[in-house]
GROMACS .gro file of C-alpha atoms in nm:
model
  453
    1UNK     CA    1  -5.392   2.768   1.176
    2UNK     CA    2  -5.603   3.116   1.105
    3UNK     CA    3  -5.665   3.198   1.476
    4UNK     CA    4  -5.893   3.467   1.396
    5UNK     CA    5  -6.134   3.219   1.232
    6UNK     CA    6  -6.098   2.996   1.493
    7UNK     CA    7  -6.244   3.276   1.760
    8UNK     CA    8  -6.530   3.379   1.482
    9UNK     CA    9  -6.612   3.017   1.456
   10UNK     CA   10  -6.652   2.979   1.837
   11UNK     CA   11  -6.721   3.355   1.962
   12UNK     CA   12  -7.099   3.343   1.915
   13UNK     CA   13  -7.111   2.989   2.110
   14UNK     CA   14  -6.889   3.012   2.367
   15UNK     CA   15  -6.754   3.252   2.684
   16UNK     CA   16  -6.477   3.486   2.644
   17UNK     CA   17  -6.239   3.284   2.854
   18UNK     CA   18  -6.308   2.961   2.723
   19UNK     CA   19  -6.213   3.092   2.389
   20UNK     CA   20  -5.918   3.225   2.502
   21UNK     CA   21  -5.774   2.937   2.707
   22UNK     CA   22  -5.816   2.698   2.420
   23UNK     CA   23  -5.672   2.972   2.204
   24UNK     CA   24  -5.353   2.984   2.428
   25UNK     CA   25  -5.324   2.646   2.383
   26UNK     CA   26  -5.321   2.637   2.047
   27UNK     CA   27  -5.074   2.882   2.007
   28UNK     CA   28  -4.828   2.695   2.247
   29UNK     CA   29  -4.814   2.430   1.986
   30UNK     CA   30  -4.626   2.664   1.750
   31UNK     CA   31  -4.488   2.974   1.988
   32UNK     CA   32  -4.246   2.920   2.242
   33UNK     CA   33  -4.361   3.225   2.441
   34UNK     CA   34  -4.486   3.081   2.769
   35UNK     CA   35  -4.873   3.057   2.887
   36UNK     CA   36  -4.906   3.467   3.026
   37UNK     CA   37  -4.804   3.545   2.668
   38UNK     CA   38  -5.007   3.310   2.500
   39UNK     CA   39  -5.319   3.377   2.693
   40UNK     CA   40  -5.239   3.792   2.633
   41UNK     CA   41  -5.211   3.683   2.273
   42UNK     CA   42  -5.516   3.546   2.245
   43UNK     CA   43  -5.723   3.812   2.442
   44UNK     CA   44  -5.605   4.024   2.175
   45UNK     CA   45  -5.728   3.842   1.904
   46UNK     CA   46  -6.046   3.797   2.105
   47UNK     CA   47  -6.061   4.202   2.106
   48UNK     CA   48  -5.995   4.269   1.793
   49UNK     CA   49  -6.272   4.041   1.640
   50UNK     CA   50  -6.520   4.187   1.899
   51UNK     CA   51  -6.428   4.513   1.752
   52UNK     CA   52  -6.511   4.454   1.411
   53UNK     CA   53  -6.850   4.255   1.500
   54UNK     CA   54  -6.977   4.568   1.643
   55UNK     CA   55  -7.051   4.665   1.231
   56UNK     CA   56  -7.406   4.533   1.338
   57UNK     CA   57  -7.510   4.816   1.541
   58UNK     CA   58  -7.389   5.086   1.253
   59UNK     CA   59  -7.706   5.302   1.086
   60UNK     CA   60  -7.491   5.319   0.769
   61UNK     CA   61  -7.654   5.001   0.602
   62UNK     CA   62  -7.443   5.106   0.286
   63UNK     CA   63  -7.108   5.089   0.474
   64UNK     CA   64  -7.234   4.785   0.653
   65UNK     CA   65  -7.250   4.603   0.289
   66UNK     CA   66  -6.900   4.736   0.160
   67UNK     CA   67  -6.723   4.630   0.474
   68UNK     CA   68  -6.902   4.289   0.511
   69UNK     CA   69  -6.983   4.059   0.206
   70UNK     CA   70  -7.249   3.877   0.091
   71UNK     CA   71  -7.203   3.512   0.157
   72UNK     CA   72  -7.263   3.208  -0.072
   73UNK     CA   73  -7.346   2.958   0.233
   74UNK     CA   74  -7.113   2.748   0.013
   75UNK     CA   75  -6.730   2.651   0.125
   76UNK     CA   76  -6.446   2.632  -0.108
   77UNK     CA   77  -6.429   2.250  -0.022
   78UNK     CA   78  -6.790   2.194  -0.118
   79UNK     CA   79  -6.790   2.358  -0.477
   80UNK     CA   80  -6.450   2.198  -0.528
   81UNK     CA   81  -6.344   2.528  -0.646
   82UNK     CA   82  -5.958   2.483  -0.709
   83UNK     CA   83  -6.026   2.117  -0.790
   84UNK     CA   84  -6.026   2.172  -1.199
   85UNK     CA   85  -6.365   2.008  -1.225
   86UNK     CA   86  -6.713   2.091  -1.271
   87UNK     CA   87  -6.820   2.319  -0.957
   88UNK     CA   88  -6.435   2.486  -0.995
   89UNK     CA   89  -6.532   2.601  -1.345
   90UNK     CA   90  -6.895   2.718  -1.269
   91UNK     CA   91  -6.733   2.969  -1.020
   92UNK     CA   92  -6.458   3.079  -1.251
   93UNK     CA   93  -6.761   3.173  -1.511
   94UNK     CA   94  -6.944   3.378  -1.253
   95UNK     CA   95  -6.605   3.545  -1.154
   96UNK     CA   96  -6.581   3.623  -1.491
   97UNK     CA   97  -6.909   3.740  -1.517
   98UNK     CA   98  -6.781   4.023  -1.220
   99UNK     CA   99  -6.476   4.108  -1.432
  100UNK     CA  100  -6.719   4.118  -1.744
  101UNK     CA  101  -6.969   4.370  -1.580
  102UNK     CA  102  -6.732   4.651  -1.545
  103UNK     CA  103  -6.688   4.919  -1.790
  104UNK     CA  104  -6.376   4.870  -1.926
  105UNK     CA  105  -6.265   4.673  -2.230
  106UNK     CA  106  -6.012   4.425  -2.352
  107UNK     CA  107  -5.936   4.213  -2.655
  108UNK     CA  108  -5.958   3.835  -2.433
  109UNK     CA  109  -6.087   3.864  -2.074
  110UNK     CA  110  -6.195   3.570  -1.826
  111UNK     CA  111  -6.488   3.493  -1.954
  112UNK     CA  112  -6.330   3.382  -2.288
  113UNK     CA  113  -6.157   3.116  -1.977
  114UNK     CA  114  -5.888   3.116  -2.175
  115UNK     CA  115  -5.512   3.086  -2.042
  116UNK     CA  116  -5.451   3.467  -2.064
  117UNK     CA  117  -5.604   3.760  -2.072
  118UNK     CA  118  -5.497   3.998  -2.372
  119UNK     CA  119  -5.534   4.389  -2.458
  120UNK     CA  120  -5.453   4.567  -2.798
  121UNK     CA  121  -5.273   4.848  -2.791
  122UNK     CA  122  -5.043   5.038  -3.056
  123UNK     CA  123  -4.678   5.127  -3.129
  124UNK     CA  124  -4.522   5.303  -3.386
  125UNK     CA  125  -4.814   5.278  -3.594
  126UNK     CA  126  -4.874   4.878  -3.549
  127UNK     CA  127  -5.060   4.669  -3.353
  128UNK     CA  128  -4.937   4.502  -3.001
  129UNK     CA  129  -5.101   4.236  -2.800
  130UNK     CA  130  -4.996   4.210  -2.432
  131UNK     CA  131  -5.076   3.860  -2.291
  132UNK     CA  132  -5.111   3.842  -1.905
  133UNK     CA  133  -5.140   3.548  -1.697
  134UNK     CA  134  -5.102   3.397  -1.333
  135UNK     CA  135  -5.104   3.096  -1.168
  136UNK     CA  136  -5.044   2.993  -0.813
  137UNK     CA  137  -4.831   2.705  -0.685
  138UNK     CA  138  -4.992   2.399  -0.611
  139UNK     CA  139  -5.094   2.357  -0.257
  140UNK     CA  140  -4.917   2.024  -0.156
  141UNK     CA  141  -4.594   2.195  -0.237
  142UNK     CA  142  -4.505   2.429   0.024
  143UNK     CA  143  -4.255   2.159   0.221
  144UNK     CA  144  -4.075   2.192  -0.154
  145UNK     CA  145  -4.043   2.539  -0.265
  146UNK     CA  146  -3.802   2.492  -0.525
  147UNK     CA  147  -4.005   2.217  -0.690
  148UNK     CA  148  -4.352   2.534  -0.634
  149UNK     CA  149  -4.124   2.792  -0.761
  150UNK     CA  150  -4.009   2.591  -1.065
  151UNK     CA  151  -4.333   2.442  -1.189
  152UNK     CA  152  -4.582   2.785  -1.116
  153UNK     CA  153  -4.288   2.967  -1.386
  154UNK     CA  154  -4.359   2.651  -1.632
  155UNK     CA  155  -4.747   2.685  -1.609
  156UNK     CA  156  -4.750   3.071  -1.614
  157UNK     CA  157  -4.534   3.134  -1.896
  158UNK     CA  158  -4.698   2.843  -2.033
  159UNK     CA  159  -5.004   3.038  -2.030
  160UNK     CA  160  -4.890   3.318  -2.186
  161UNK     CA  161  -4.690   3.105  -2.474
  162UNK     CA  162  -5.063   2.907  -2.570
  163UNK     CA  163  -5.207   3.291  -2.632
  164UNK     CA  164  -4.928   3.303  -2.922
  165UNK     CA  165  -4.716   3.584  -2.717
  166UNK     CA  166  -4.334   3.584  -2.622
  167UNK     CA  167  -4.292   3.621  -2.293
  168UNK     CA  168  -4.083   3.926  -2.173
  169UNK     CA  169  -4.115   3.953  -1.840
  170UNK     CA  170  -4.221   3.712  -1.500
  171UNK     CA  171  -4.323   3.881  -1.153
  172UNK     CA  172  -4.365   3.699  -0.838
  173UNK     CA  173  -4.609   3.726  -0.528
  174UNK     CA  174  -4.486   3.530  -0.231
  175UNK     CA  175  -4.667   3.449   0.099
  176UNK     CA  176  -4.533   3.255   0.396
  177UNK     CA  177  -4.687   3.183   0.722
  178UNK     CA  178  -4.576   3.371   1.063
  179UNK     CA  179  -4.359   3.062   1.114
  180UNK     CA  180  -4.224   2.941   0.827
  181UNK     CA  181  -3.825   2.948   0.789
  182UNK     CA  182  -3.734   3.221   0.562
  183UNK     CA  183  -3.542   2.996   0.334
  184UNK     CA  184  -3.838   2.881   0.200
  185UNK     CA  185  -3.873   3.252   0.021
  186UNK     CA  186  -3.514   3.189  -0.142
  187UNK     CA  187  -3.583   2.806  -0.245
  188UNK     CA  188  -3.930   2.922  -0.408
  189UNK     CA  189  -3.727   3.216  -0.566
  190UNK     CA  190  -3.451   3.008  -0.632
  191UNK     CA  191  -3.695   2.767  -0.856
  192UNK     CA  192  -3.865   3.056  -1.033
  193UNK     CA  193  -3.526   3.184  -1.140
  194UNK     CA  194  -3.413   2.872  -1.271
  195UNK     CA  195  -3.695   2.872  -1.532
  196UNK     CA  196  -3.589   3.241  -1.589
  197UNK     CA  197  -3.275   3.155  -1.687
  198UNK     CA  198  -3.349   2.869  -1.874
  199UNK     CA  199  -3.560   3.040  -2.135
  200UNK     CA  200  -3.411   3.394  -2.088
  201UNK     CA  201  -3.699   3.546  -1.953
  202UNK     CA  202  -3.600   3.815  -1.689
  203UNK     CA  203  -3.764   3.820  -1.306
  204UNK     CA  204  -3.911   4.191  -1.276
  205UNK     CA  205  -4.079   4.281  -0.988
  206UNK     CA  206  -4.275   4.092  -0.684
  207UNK     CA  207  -4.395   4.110  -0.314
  208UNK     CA  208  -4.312   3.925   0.047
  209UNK     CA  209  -4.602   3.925   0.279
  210UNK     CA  210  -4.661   3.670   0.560
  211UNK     CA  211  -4.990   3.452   0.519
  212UNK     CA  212  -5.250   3.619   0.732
  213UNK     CA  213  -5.022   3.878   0.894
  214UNK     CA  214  -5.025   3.771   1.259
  215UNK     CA  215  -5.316   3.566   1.240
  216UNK     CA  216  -5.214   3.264   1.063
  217UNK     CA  217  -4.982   3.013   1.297
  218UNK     CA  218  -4.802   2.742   1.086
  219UNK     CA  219  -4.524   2.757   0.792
  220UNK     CA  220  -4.761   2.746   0.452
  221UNK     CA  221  -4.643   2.888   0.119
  222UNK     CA  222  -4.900   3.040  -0.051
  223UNK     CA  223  -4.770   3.244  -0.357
  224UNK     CA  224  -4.809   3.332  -0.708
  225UNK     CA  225  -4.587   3.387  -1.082
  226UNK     CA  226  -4.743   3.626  -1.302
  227UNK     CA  227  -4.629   3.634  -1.688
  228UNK     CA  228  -4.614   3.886  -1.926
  229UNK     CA  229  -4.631   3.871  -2.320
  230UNK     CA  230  -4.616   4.031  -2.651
  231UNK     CA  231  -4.706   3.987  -2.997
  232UNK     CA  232  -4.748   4.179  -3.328
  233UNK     CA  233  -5.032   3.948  -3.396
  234UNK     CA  234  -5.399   3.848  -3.276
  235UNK     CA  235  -5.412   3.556  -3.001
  236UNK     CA  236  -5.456   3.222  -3.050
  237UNK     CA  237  -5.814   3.197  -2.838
  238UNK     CA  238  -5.959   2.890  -2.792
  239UNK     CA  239  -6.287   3.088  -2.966
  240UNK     CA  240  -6.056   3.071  -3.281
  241UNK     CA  241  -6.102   2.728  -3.344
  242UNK     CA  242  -6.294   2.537  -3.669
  243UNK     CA  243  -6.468   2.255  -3.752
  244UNK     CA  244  -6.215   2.069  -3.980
  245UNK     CA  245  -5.929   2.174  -3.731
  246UNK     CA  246  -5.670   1.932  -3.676
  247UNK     CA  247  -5.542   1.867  -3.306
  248UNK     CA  248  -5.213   1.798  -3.248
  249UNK     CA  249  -5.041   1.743  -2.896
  250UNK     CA  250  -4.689   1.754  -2.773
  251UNK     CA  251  -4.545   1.510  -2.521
  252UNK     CA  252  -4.684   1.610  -2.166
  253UNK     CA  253  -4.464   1.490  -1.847
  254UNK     CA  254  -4.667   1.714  -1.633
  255UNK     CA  255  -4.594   1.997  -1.350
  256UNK     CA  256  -4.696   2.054  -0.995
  257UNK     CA  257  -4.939   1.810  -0.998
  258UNK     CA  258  -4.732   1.482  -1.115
  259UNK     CA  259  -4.509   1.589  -0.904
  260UNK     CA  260  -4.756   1.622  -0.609
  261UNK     CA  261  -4.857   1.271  -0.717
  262UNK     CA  262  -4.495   1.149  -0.696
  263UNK     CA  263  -4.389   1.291  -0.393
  264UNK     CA  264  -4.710   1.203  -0.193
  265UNK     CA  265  -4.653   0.822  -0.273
  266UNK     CA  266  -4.288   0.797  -0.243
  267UNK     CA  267  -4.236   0.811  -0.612
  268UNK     CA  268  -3.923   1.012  -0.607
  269UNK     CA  269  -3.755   0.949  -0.883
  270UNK     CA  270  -4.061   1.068  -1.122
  271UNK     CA  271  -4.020   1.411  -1.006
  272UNK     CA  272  -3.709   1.444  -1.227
  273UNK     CA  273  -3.949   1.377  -1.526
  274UNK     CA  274  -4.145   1.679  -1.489
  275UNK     CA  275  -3.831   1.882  -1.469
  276UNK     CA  276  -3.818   2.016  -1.855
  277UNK     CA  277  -3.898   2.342  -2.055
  278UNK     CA  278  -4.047   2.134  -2.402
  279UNK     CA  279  -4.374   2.282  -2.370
  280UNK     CA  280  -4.208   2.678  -2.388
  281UNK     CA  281  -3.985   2.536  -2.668
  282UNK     CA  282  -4.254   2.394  -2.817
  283UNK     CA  283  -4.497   2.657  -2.842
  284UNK     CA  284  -4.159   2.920  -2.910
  285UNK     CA  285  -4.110   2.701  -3.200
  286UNK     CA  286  -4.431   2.781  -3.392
  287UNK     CA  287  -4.371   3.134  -3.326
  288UNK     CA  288  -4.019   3.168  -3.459
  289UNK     CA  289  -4.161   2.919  -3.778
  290UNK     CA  290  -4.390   3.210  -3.836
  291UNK     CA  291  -4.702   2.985  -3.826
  292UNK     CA  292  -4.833   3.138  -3.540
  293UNK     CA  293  -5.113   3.350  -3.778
  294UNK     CA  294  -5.190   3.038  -3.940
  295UNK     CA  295  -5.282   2.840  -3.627
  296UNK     CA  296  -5.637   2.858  -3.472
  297UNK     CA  297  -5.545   2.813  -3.111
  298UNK     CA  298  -5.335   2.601  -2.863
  299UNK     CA  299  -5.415   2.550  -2.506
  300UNK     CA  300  -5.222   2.349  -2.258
  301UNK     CA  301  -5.333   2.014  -2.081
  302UNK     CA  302  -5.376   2.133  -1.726
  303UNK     CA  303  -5.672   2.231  -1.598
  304UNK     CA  304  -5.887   1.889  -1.514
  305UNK     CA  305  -5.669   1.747  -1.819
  306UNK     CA  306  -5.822   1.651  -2.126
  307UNK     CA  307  -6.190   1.605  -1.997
  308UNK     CA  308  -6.155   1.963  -1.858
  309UNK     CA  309  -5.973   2.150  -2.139
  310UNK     CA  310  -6.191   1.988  -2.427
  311UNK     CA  311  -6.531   2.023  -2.234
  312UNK     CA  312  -6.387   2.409  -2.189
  313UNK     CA  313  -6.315   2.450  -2.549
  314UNK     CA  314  -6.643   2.331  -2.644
  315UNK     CA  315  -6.798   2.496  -2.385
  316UNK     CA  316  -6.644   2.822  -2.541
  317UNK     CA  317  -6.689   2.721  -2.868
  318UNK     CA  318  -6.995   2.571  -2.952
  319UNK     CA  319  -6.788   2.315  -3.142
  320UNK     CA  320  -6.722   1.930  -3.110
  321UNK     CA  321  -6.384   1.765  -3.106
  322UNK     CA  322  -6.259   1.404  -3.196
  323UNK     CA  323  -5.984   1.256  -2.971
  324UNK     CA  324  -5.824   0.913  -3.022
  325UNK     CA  325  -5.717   0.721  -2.667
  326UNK     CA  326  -5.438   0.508  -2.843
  327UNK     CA  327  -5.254   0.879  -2.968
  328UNK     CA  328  -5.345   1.000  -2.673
  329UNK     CA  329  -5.169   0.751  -2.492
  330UNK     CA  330  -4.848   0.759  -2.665
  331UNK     CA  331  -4.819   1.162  -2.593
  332UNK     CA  332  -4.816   1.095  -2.193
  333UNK     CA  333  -4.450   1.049  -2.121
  334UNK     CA  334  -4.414   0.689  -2.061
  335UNK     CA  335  -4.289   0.670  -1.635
  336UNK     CA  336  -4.554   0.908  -1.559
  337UNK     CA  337  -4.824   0.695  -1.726
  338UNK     CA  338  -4.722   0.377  -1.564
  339UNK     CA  339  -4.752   0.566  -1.230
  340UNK     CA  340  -5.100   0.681  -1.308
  341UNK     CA  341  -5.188   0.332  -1.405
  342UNK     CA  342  -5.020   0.199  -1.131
  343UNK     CA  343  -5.227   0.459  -0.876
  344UNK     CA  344  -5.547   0.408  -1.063
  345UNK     CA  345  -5.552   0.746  -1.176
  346UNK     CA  346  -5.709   0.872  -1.485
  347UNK     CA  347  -5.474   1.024  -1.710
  348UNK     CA  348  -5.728   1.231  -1.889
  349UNK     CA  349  -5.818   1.375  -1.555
  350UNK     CA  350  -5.508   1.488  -1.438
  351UNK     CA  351  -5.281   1.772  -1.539
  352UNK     CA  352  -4.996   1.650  -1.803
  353UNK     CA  353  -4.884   1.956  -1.920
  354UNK     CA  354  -4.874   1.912  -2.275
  355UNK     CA  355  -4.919   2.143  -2.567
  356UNK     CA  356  -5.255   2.113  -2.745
  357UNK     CA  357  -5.234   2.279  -3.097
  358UNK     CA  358  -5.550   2.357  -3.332
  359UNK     CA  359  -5.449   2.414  -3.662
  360UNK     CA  360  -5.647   2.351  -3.991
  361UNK     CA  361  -5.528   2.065  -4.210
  362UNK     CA  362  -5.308   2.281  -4.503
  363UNK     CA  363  -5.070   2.424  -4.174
  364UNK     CA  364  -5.022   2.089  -3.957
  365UNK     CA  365  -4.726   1.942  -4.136
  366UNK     CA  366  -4.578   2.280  -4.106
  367UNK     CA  367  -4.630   2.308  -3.735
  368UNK     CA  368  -4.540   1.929  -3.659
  369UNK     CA  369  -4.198   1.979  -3.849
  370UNK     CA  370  -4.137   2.322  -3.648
  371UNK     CA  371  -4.195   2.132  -3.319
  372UNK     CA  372  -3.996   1.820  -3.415
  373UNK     CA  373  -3.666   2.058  -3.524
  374UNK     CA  374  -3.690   2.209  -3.142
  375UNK     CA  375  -3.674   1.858  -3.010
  376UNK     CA  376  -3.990   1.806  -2.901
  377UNK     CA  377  -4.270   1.539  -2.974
  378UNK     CA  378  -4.553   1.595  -3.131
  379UNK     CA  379  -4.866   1.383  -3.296
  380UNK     CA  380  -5.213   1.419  -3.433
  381UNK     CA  381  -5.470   1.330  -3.163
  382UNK     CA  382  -5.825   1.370  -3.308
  383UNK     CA  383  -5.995   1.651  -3.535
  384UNK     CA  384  -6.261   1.949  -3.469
  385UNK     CA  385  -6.594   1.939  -3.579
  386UNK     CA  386  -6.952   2.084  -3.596
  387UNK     CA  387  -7.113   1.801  -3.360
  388UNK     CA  388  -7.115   2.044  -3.023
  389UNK     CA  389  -6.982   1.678  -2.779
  390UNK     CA  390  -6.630   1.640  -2.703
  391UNK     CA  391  -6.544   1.284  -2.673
  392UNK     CA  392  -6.272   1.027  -2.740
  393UNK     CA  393  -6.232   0.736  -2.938
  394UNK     CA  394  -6.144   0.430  -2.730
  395UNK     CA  395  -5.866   0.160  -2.782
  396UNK     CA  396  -6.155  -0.105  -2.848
  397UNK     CA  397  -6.359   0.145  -3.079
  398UNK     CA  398  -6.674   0.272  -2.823
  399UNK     CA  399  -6.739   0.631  -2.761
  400UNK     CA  400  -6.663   0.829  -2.465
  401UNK     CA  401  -6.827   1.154  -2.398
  402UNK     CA  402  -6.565   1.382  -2.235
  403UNK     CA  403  -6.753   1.522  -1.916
  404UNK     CA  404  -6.505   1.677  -1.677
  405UNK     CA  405  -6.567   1.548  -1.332
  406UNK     CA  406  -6.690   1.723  -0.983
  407UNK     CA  407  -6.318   1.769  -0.919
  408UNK     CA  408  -6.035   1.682  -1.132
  409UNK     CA  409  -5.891   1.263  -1.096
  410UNK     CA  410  -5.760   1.194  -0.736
  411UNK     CA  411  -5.403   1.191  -0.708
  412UNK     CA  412  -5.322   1.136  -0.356
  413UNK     CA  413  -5.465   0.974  -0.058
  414UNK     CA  414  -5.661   1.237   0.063
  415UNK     CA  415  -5.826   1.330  -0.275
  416UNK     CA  416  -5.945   0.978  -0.280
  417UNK     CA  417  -6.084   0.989   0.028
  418UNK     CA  418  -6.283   1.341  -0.086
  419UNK     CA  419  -6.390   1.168  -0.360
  420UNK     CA  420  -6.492   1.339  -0.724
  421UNK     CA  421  -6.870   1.251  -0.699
  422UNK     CA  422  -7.113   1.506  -0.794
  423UNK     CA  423  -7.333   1.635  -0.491
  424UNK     CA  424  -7.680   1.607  -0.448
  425UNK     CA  425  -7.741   1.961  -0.385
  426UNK     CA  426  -7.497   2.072  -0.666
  427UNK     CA  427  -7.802   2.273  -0.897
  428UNK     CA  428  -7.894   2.438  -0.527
  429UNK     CA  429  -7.535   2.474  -0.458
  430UNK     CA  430  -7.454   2.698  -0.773
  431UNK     CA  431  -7.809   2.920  -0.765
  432UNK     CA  432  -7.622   3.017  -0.421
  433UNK     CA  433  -7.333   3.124  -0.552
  434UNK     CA  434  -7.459   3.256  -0.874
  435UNK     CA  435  -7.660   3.494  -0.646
  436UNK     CA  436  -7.414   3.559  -0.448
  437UNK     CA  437  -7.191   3.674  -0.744
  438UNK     CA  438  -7.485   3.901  -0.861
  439UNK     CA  439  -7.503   4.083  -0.528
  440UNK     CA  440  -7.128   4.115  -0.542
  441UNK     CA  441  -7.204   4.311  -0.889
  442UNK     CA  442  -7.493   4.498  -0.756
  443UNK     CA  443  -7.249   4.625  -0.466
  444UNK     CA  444  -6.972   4.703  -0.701
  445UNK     CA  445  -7.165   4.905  -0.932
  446UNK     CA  446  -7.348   5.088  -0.624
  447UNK     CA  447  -6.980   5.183  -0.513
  448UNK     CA  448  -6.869   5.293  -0.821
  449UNK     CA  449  -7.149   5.537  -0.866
  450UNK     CA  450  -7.127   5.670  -0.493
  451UNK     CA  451  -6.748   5.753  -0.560
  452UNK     CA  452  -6.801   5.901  -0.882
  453UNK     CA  453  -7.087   6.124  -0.724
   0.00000   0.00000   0.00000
């Protein structure tokens, strides 16, 4: 519970006592520190947000903008931004549209929305791409830390593997509320280092912080795994690919989400299926085979799943691609596709965690044998081409159109209940946040020039 929101949500409406006593309350249910306390607890809070609202009555209308922020008038919830669908990747383009607008340069940067981001540099006389990437463990798991720390290592190094870099190093950002039990830190750790040592990848740096500070009640994990990569060669961007490409994909058993899925319907046993390191050996493989320069790009099956990654791609590319539902099938390892069948979940929606590999026709027998050797499974799936759709061939030979959704397939109870329908108001929704992601330009570049003055 984020008790300073609660007293801005109610501080305009409602008596300074009122807020307070309900405050106390709240607080009871997760400090044993008696009512005096509680109530003295809360009067601070109370304080403390009064303070900062008094902003309004400063002349300085410049410092009023930096210390405030221009609001959207949209919630998280509403865009579905986190959800891997279609209001989650309009906001990631306009965040990379921030990132985009400063003066600074880099060889892939977000709005590429490619796995990693990648800068050139030089050593000894040759060229050296450094792959970054991060990802955050997925919500649902913060009762399971191990399972959070395990899986966020997977997709992050997984991110920088798909850029065709070696990863040399992991870092970790960790966040637990004011009362969550401290051996949540060492199970999350714990899960991250297993991945580590599984792949020889060494744990560098990171940082502890509590959620919120002393304004957050509750026992939430919120944390991150950052990657980092090298290669002597140019990445394998998505922007790479060519009509004519063939698309292969490796066997995908998924991550944090299956697992999610599996735990949140009593599905226990699934969870052990996610528990594997093929997609790092897969994507190691191509780069040991020295194919690496001859492949046009590989991606991973997470984001939305297929509909999401190939609409992406696409997106980024200009270009259409060709996928075939009975292949596709066959690549989803078989106990996690009977559960999503069984749950009514669309596989192509979800995250599976498989390699995707674009390579042209002349290098695919190459890259299928190098894949094979490492133990892994791989098959052709469909084909690029010039056509600008991205859509899959069906089992009983109609056409789909691959359109990710709102928000990515629902795989729990509540998801369902959210639902993946498209608002009403969606157009109105994103000119609010596209102007609110202008203004946040406008007031970054206004800064910038102030402190350079």
């Amino acid at each position: 519970m984020d008790i300073e929101g609660f007293v801005r949500r109610r501080i305009a409406k409602e008596d300074q006592n009122t807020i307070e006593d309900i405050l106390a309350d709240r607080i009871l249910e997760f400090k044993d520190i008696g009512k005096d306390n509680a109530l003295k607890m809360a009067s601070a809070v109370v304080d403390e947000v009064q303070n900062t609202l008094k902003i309004k009555d400063q002349e300085d209308e410049f410092l009023k903008e930096i210390i405030g922020f221009h609001a959207a008038d949209v919630a998280m919830g509403e865009m579905g931004v986190g959800s891997r669908g279609a209001g989650d990747f309009f906001v990631h383009r306009k965040i990379a549209e921030i990132v985009a607008s400063t003066q600074t340069s880099s060889f892939i940067n977000p709005t590429a929305q490619d796995d990693g981001g990648v800068v050139k540099t030089s050593s000894e006389g040759k060229d050296v791409y450094i792959t970054t990437a991060v990802d955050g463990i997925h919500s649902r798991l913060s009762e399971y830390p191990f399972l959070g720390g395990f899986h966020v290592a997977r997709a992050a190094l997984r991110d920088v593997c798909v850029m065709g870099s070696e990863p040399v190093a992991i870092i970790c950002d960790l966040h637990l509320a004011d009362d969550g039990d401290v051996g949540k830190l060492f199970d999350f750790t714990a899960g991250v280092a297993a991945v580590s040592e599984l792949i020889d990848v060494p744990i560098v740096a990171g940082s502890t912080l509590r959620v919120g500070g002393d304004m957050v009640l509750g026992d939430r994990l919120v944390s991150a795994v950052g990657a980092i990569g090298v290669s002597p060669h140019a990445p394998t961007a998505r922007k790479r690919a060519e009509a004519g490409d063939v698309i292969l994909l490796t066997t995908g058993s998924g991550g944090g989400t299956i697992t999610t899925t599996a735990l949140y319907h009593g599905l226990f046993d699934l969870v052990w299926e996610t528990m594997d390191i093929n997609f790092i050996q897969a994507s190691e493989a191509i780069i040991r085979a020295g194919l690496l320069p001859k492949v046009h790009a590989m991606t991973d099956v997470t984001n939305g799943g297929l509909r999401g990654d190939a609409h992406e791609i696409s997106t980024t590319t200009g270009l259409g691609l060709e996928f075939y539902q009975d292949k596709i099938r066959q690549m989803i390892n078989p106990k996690v596709l009977e559960m999503l069948e069984m749950l009514d979940i669309d596989p192509l929606g979800v995250s599976v965690d498989s390699l995707m590999i674009i390579a042209p026709p002349e290098v695919v027998d190459d890259v299928k044998k190098a894949i094979s050797d490492a133990g892994v499974k791989v098959m052709e799936i469909g084909k690029v081409d010039d056509t600008g759709i991205p859509r899959m061939i069906k089992e009983d030979g109609s056409v789909e159109e691959l359109i990710p959704l709102f928000r990515e397939a629902a795989y729990t109870k509540i998801k369902k209940l959210v639902g993946d329908t498209t608002p009403e108001d969606f157009e109105k929704m994103k000119q609010k946040v596209e102007k609110a992601a202008l203004d946040s330009i406008e007031k970054k570049n206004r800064v910038v020039k102030a402190i350079r003055e």
